[in-house]
Short mmCIF file of C-alpha atoms and ligand atoms in Angstrom, two decimals:
data_model
loop_
_atom_site.label_atom_id
_atom_site.label_comp_id
_atom_site.label_asym_id
_atom_site.label_seq_id
_atom_site.Cartn_x
_atom_site.Cartn_y
_atom_site.Cartn_z
CA UNK K 30 -2.57 27.30 25.91
CA UNK K 31 1.08 28.82 25.87
CA UNK K 32 2.09 32.05 27.31
CA UNK K 33 3.82 34.53 25.27
CA UNK K 34 7.39 34.01 26.55
CA UNK K 35 7.07 30.37 25.69
CA UNK K 36 5.95 31.11 22.39
CA UNK K 37 8.72 33.80 21.77
CA UNK K 38 11.34 31.20 23.12
CA UNK K 39 10.19 28.55 20.63
CA UNK K 40 10.46 31.05 17.63
CA UNK K 41 14.34 31.41 17.66
CA UNK K 42 15.20 27.46 17.86
CA UNK K 43 15.92 25.79 14.85
CA UNK K 44 16.62 22.26 14.79
CA UNK K 45 19.50 20.52 13.01
CA UNK K 46 18.45 17.07 11.85
CA UNK K 47 20.38 13.88 10.76
CA UNK K 48 20.49 13.45 7.06
CA UNK K 49 20.37 10.07 5.45
CA UNK K 50 21.52 9.56 1.72
CA UNK K 51 19.44 6.68 0.09
CA UNK K 52 22.01 6.61 -2.64
CA UNK K 53 24.51 5.27 -0.13
CA UNK K 54 25.09 1.55 -1.15
CA UNK K 55 26.34 0.90 2.44
CA UNK K 56 23.02 0.39 4.21
CA UNK K 57 24.56 -0.60 7.45
CA UNK K 58 26.18 2.98 7.60
CA UNK K 59 22.78 4.55 6.88
CA UNK K 60 21.18 2.40 9.58
CA UNK K 61 23.82 3.73 12.31
CA UNK K 62 22.72 7.26 11.32
CA UNK K 63 19.05 6.32 11.35
CA UNK K 64 19.45 4.87 14.97
CA UNK K 65 21.30 8.14 16.14
CA UNK K 66 18.08 10.09 14.52
CA UNK K 67 15.83 8.12 16.56
CA UNK K 68 17.71 8.62 19.72
CA UNK K 69 17.96 12.48 18.96
CA UNK K 70 14.58 13.33 17.66
CA UNK K 71 12.53 10.87 15.75
CA UNK K 72 12.77 13.10 12.78
CA UNK K 73 15.37 13.26 9.89
CA UNK K 74 16.04 14.16 6.26
CA UNK K 75 16.40 11.87 3.47
CA UNK K 76 18.23 13.02 0.10
CA UNK K 77 19.14 11.37 -2.94
CA UNK K 78 15.54 9.56 -2.92
CA UNK K 79 15.24 9.30 -6.60
CA UNK K 80 12.13 11.57 -7.10
CA UNK K 81 13.02 14.07 -9.51
CA UNK K 82 12.84 18.02 -8.85
CA UNK K 83 10.43 18.23 -12.00
CA UNK K 84 7.81 15.56 -10.36
CA UNK K 85 8.25 17.31 -7.03
CA UNK K 86 7.55 20.76 -8.63
CA UNK K 87 4.79 19.53 -10.65
CA UNK K 88 2.69 17.98 -7.70
CA UNK K 89 3.25 21.21 -5.79
CA UNK K 90 2.02 23.27 -8.86
CA UNK K 91 -1.00 20.89 -9.18
CA UNK K 92 -1.89 21.14 -5.59
CA UNK K 93 -1.77 25.08 -5.78
CA UNK K 94 -4.12 24.81 -8.73
CA UNK K 95 -6.47 22.84 -6.93
CA UNK K 96 -6.60 25.06 -3.71
CA UNK K 97 -6.73 28.10 -5.77
CA UNK K 98 -10.14 27.04 -7.33
CA UNK K 99 -13.34 28.57 -6.21
CA UNK K 100 -14.86 26.77 -3.10
CA UNK K 101 -17.88 25.68 -4.88
CA UNK K 102 -15.63 23.69 -7.22
CA UNK K 103 -13.37 22.23 -4.52
CA UNK K 104 -16.59 21.25 -2.44
CA UNK K 105 -17.71 19.02 -5.55
CA UNK K 106 -14.96 16.55 -4.32
CA UNK K 107 -15.65 17.20 -0.57
CA UNK K 108 -14.32 14.20 1.48
CA UNK K 109 -16.41 10.89 1.64
CA UNK K 110 -17.00 8.61 4.34
CA UNK K 111 -13.52 7.35 4.11
CA UNK K 112 -11.92 10.83 4.19
CA UNK K 113 -10.74 10.82 0.67
CA UNK K 114 -11.12 14.00 -1.20
CA UNK K 115 -11.23 17.75 -0.03
CA UNK K 116 -11.27 18.78 3.51
CA UNK K 117 -11.94 22.51 3.76
CA UNK K 118 -10.43 24.93 6.37
CA UNK K 119 -10.80 23.71 10.10
CA UNK K 120 -12.08 20.41 9.09
CA UNK K 121 -9.45 18.56 11.12
CA UNK K 122 -8.70 19.20 14.83
CA UNK K 123 -5.56 17.45 15.95
CA UNK K 124 -4.85 18.74 19.43
CA UNK K 125 -8.51 19.33 21.07
CA UNK K 126 -6.82 20.18 24.43
CA UNK K 127 -4.99 23.23 23.30
CA UNK K 128 -6.82 24.24 20.02
CA UNK K 129 -9.83 26.59 20.45
CA UNK K 130 -10.75 25.81 16.51
CA UNK K 131 -9.82 23.37 13.91
CA UNK K 132 -6.47 23.30 12.02
CA UNK K 133 -6.24 26.39 9.83
CA UNK K 134 -5.61 24.33 6.80
CA UNK K 135 -7.24 22.83 3.86
CA UNK K 136 -6.55 19.27 2.48
CA UNK K 137 -6.88 16.75 -0.23
CA UNK K 138 -6.50 13.03 0.57
CA UNK K 139 -5.42 10.27 -1.67
CA UNK K 140 -5.36 6.79 -0.15
CA UNK K 141 -4.97 3.15 -1.15
CA UNK K 142 -7.06 1.98 -3.83
CA UNK K 143 -8.75 -1.46 -3.94
CA UNK K 144 -7.05 -4.09 -5.90
CA UNK K 145 -8.49 -4.31 -9.39
CA UNK K 146 -9.70 -7.95 -8.82
CA UNK K 147 -11.84 -6.61 -5.95
CA UNK K 148 -10.16 -8.60 -3.46
CA UNK K 149 -9.75 -5.92 -1.21
CA UNK K 150 -13.27 -4.50 -1.27
CA UNK K 151 -14.18 -5.62 2.23
CA UNK K 152 -11.27 -4.02 3.78
CA UNK K 153 -12.20 -0.62 5.41
CA UNK K 154 -9.19 1.06 4.76
CA UNK K 155 -8.84 0.49 0.96
CA UNK K 156 -11.26 2.37 -1.14
CA UNK K 157 -11.65 4.07 -4.67
CA UNK K 158 -10.33 7.85 -4.53
CA UNK K 159 -12.22 10.74 -5.74
CA UNK K 160 -10.63 13.18 -8.09
CA UNK K 161 -11.28 16.54 -9.49
CA UNK K 162 -12.84 17.14 -12.74
CA UNK K 163 -10.09 16.40 -15.59
CA UNK K 164 -11.42 19.35 -17.66
CA UNK K 165 -11.01 21.74 -14.72
CA UNK K 166 -7.49 20.49 -13.84
CA UNK K 167 -6.06 18.38 -16.84
CA UNK K 168 -3.25 16.05 -15.71
CA UNK K 169 -3.88 16.49 -12.10
CA UNK K 170 -4.83 12.92 -11.36
CA UNK K 171 -1.82 11.33 -13.42
CA UNK K 172 0.69 13.55 -11.69
CA UNK K 173 -0.79 12.79 -8.17
CA UNK K 174 -0.71 8.88 -9.09
CA UNK K 175 2.71 9.30 -10.24
CA UNK K 176 4.05 11.01 -7.16
CA UNK K 177 2.11 8.51 -4.84
CA UNK K 178 3.82 5.62 -6.40
CA UNK K 179 7.30 7.36 -6.18
CA UNK K 180 6.77 8.27 -2.29
CA UNK K 181 5.68 4.72 -1.64
CA UNK K 182 9.00 3.37 -3.29
CA UNK K 183 11.02 5.72 -1.07
CA UNK K 184 9.05 4.61 2.00
CA UNK K 185 10.08 1.16 1.18
CA UNK K 186 13.64 2.09 0.87
CA UNK K 187 13.71 3.75 4.20
CA UNK K 188 11.84 0.82 5.83
CA UNK K 189 14.84 -1.42 4.78
CA UNK K 190 17.25 1.01 6.39
CA UNK K 191 15.06 0.89 9.69
CA UNK K 192 15.05 -2.96 9.57
CA UNK K 193 18.67 -2.99 9.69
CA UNK K 194 18.76 -0.35 12.60
CA UNK K 195 16.31 -2.57 14.49
CA UNK K 196 18.72 -5.67 13.79
CA UNK K 197 16.42 -7.16 11.82
CA UNK K 198 16.86 -8.61 8.18
CA UNK K 199 17.07 -5.91 5.45
CA UNK K 200 13.84 -7.32 3.84
CA UNK K 201 11.96 -7.85 7.20
CA UNK K 202 9.21 -5.42 6.34
CA UNK K 203 8.88 -6.36 2.65
CA UNK K 204 6.51 -9.23 3.14
CA UNK K 205 2.94 -9.17 1.64
CA UNK K 206 1.35 -8.66 5.23
CA UNK K 207 3.71 -5.74 6.16
CA UNK K 208 4.59 -3.42 3.34
CA UNK K 209 3.77 -5.53 0.33
CA UNK K 210 0.32 -4.24 0.48
CA UNK K 211 0.53 -1.15 2.45
CA UNK K 212 -2.08 1.29 3.56
CA UNK K 213 -0.81 4.61 2.48
CA UNK K 214 -2.42 8.01 2.55
CA UNK K 215 -1.00 11.25 0.62
CA UNK K 216 -2.47 14.51 1.61
CA UNK K 217 -1.97 17.90 -0.15
CA UNK K 218 -2.01 20.60 2.49
CA UNK K 219 -2.65 24.33 2.21
CA UNK K 220 -2.05 26.39 5.15
CA UNK K 221 -2.76 30.20 5.70
CA UNK K 222 -3.48 32.70 8.57
CA UNK K 223 -1.26 33.48 11.55
CA UNK K 224 -1.25 31.16 14.35
CA UNK K 225 -1.32 32.30 17.98
CA UNK K 226 -0.31 29.44 20.48
CA UNK K 227 -1.32 31.82 23.39
CA UNK K 228 -4.81 31.79 21.85
CA UNK K 229 -5.02 28.19 21.02
CA UNK K 230 -4.72 29.09 17.15
CA UNK K 231 -2.76 26.66 15.11
CA UNK K 232 -2.24 25.77 11.57
CA UNK K 233 -1.92 22.29 12.64
CA UNK K 234 -2.14 21.08 16.22
CA UNK K 235 0.44 19.25 18.01
CA UNK K 236 0.23 15.58 17.30
CA UNK K 237 2.16 12.26 16.82
CA UNK K 238 1.52 10.72 13.67
CA UNK K 239 -0.16 7.36 14.11
CA UNK K 240 1.19 5.19 11.29
CA UNK K 241 4.62 3.45 10.78
CA UNK K 242 6.38 6.21 9.22
CA UNK K 243 5.63 9.62 7.26
CA UNK K 244 7.50 11.03 4.51
CA UNK K 245 7.08 14.96 4.21
CA UNK K 246 7.47 17.35 1.30
CA UNK K 247 7.11 21.07 2.12
CA UNK K 248 7.64 24.27 0.24
CA UNK K 249 10.19 26.75 1.71
CA UNK K 250 7.89 28.39 4.05
CA UNK K 251 8.85 27.92 7.59
CA UNK K 252 5.95 26.47 9.85
CA UNK K 253 6.85 22.82 10.87
CA UNK K 254 8.09 22.72 14.65
CA UNK K 255 8.98 19.47 16.78
CA UNK K 256 9.15 18.82 20.38
CA UNK K 257 11.79 16.31 20.89
CA UNK K 258 10.78 15.27 24.22
CA UNK K 259 6.99 15.01 24.54
CA UNK K 260 7.41 14.24 28.57
CA UNK K 261 9.29 17.74 29.14
CA UNK K 262 7.38 20.54 30.83
CA UNK K 263 7.19 23.29 29.59
CA UNK K 264 7.24 21.97 26.11
CA UNK K 265 10.41 23.06 24.01
CA UNK K 266 9.31 23.61 20.34
CA UNK K 267 12.13 23.93 17.51
CA UNK K 268 11.36 24.78 13.64
CA UNK K 269 12.58 22.22 11.24
CA UNK K 270 13.53 24.08 7.88
CA UNK K 271 12.84 22.40 4.76
CA UNK K 272 15.94 21.59 2.73
CA UNK K 273 15.84 21.75 -1.15
CA UNK K 274 15.58 18.21 -2.71
CA UNK K 275 15.09 16.58 0.88
CA UNK K 276 12.20 14.97 2.45
CA UNK K 277 11.42 15.17 6.00
CA UNK K 278 10.83 11.75 7.75
CA UNK K 279 9.22 11.14 10.98
CA UNK K 280 8.26 7.90 12.91
CA UNK K 281 4.63 7.10 13.89
CA UNK K 282 2.86 5.69 17.07
CA UNK K 283 2.53 2.34 15.22
CA UNK K 284 6.35 1.86 14.87
CA UNK K 285 6.69 3.04 18.59
CA UNK K 286 4.44 0.14 19.66
CA UNK K 287 5.88 -2.24 17.35
CA UNK K 288 9.46 -1.54 18.67
CA UNK K 289 8.14 -1.82 22.16
CA UNK K 290 8.07 1.94 22.71
CA UNK K 291 10.21 1.92 25.85
CA UNK K 292 12.38 4.87 24.72
CA UNK K 293 11.62 7.30 27.46
CA UNK K 294 13.75 10.51 28.78
CA UNK K 295 15.60 8.52 31.60
CA UNK K 296 16.76 5.83 29.43
CA UNK K 297 17.71 8.48 26.80
CA UNK K 298 20.09 10.40 29.44
CA UNK K 299 21.26 7.08 30.55
CA UNK K 300 22.25 6.06 27.23
CA UNK K 301 24.17 9.24 26.31
CA UNK K 302 26.33 9.10 29.44
CA UNK K 303 27.21 5.40 28.61
CA UNK K 304 27.76 6.65 24.99
CA UNK K 305 30.39 9.16 26.23
CA UNK K 306 32.37 6.14 27.77
CA UNK K 307 31.78 3.34 25.21
CA UNK K 308 30.90 5.13 21.89
CA UNK K 309 28.74 3.08 19.68
CA UNK K 310 29.00 0.09 21.68
CA UNK K 311 26.02 1.36 23.47
CA UNK K 312 23.82 0.12 20.50
CA UNK K 313 24.89 -3.50 20.93
CA UNK K 314 23.87 -3.48 24.64
CA UNK K 315 20.56 -1.72 24.53
CA UNK K 316 17.38 -2.80 22.81
CA UNK K 317 16.67 0.13 20.56
CA UNK K 318 13.07 1.15 19.97
CA UNK K 319 11.77 3.74 17.71
CA UNK K 320 9.53 6.57 19.11
CA UNK K 321 6.94 8.79 17.47
CA UNK K 322 7.68 12.68 18.09
CA UNK K 323 5.21 15.46 18.75
CA UNK K 324 5.01 18.21 15.99
CA UNK K 325 2.77 20.97 14.89
CA UNK K 326 2.54 23.59 12.23
CA UNK K 327 2.35 27.51 13.08
CA UNK K 328 1.27 29.72 10.21
CA UNK K 329 3.20 33.17 9.85
CA UNK K 330 0.57 34.66 7.32
CA UNK K 331 2.07 33.14 4.15
CA UNK K 332 0.34 30.52 2.18
CA UNK K 333 2.27 27.24 2.86
CA UNK K 334 1.78 24.00 0.85
CA UNK K 335 3.11 20.64 2.05
CA UNK K 336 2.45 16.93 0.97
CA UNK K 337 2.82 14.51 3.84
CA UNK K 338 2.78 10.76 2.85
CA UNK K 339 1.67 8.13 5.84
CA UNK K 340 2.62 4.72 5.51
CA UNK K 341 1.20 1.72 7.41
CA UNK K 342 1.39 -2.05 7.07
CA UNK K 343 -1.35 -4.06 5.34
CA UNK K 344 -4.71 -4.45 6.84
CA UNK K 345 -3.96 -8.02 8.34
CA UNK K 346 -0.66 -7.33 9.50
CA UNK K 347 -0.18 -8.35 13.25
CA UNK K 348 1.48 -5.80 15.10
CA UNK K 349 3.40 -7.44 17.89
CA UNK K 350 6.60 -6.60 19.63
CA UNK K 351 9.48 -7.06 17.23
CA UNK K 352 11.75 -9.99 17.86
CA UNK K 353 14.88 -7.85 18.39
CA UNK K 354 12.93 -5.31 20.64
CA UNK K 355 12.34 -7.91 23.52
CA UNK K 356 14.09 -9.79 26.02
CA UNK K 357 13.95 -11.38 29.50
CA UNK K 358 14.16 -7.90 31.32
CA UNK K 359 12.24 -5.95 28.39
CA UNK K 360 8.99 -7.86 27.93
CA UNK K 361 6.32 -6.72 25.24
CA UNK K 362 4.44 -3.83 26.63
CA UNK K 363 1.52 -4.23 24.31
CA UNK K 364 -0.62 -7.02 23.22
CA UNK K 365 -0.55 -8.06 19.61
CA UNK K 366 -3.26 -6.05 17.37
CA UNK K 367 -4.18 -6.44 13.87
CA UNK K 368 -3.22 -3.34 11.87
CA UNK K 369 -6.79 -2.61 10.64
CA UNK K 370 -8.12 -2.66 14.35
CA UNK K 371 -5.33 -0.32 15.56
CA UNK K 372 -5.72 2.18 12.59
CA UNK K 373 -9.67 2.07 12.97
CA UNK K 374 -9.35 2.98 16.45
CA UNK K 375 -6.75 6.03 15.69
CA UNK K 376 -9.10 7.30 12.81
CA UNK K 377 -12.21 7.03 15.03
CA UNK K 378 -10.34 9.32 17.80
CA UNK K 379 -8.95 11.62 15.14
CA UNK K 380 -12.27 12.23 13.59
CA UNK K 381 -14.21 12.10 16.86
CA UNK K 382 -15.36 15.91 16.27
CA UNK K 383 -17.12 14.87 12.89
CA UNK K 384 -20.07 13.43 14.64
CA UNK K 385 -22.28 15.72 12.69
CA UNK K 386 -21.40 14.60 9.17
O1 AKG Q 19 2.61 20.14 6.75
C1 AKG Q 19 3.44 19.78 7.50
O2 AKG Q 19 4.57 20.19 7.44
C2 AKG Q 19 3.31 18.82 8.77
C3 AKG Q 19 1.87 18.00 8.48
C4 AKG Q 19 1.73 16.83 9.59
O3 AKG Q 19 2.58 16.76 10.49
C5 AKG Q 19 0.55 16.14 9.46
O4 AKG Q 19 -0.40 16.28 8.59
O5 AKG Q 19 0.65 14.77 10.06
FE1 FE2 Q 20 2.18 14.94 11.27
#
């Protein structure tokens, strides 16, 4: 648990993140910015993503309508064994070491459906979604399904820039085993209450996302904080403000592993010193790997709504060190693992406190 001084120090820090314009046709220019964002924080904004303000507003309006329903109505779509549907307050506990109770948020998860021909039925991470009663919330499902498809499209465009930033072919992640049949979860969140890190009370405990990349839409209530260097003691937390029309993107553990996750503090410093002398030449001489960044949400007493979208490759994708992230001197650090095995391990760990359900 944090002491009061650390908490106060973190309140005044507001982070400035790199912004990537998805309408920029010069993808190589965007890739240079993305690399920079990975060096700086592992978090960045994307703008001009093609999701209309109207659709975004509709998704938030519908989300608010759902959470405003009586608990009894929401419990009719209580999350199933695949964690689709409604998760009430404190259902999730992301940072068991520092939290005295579950996250002070309620959520609703919409994930990847099985293919209509049934060919995905045996895959643990694809399953039918559950939906609120259309008589209670007309048009709700349609709005969410449309938003889901659009968010997936945006993630695929970001993955193309990521590929370039890793010196891979622009289409590298577009194959059927990778992002052709991705596993993607969209979660509607409603936060409330006041967090108090000194008492171990959080709206969302500190964690790194475990997928490939996450696209986050928030309302304008401040709450999200990032810790750019997870190895630094004491941790330094900075708020990430929301920017109208922009999504916040961050990279997950799976991408860190895929890109050989060597990007640690000392290399960062060394790279920065080098950068001072040789400018962007640094990028050609160092193997770049992406990294996941620790983040959390603090509640300030206002209701806060967000919609994160978590993308991972298909069930059968083999996650093994990307070809451009290894060399004679930088051998792969992790054995190859099937994406479904990797994700199942993470899901089990994240829901370990659900033994009673
Ligand atoms: O709601 C937010 O701002 C962040 C949510 C988040 O980080 C998560 O659910 O993984
Ligand atoms: Fe997260």
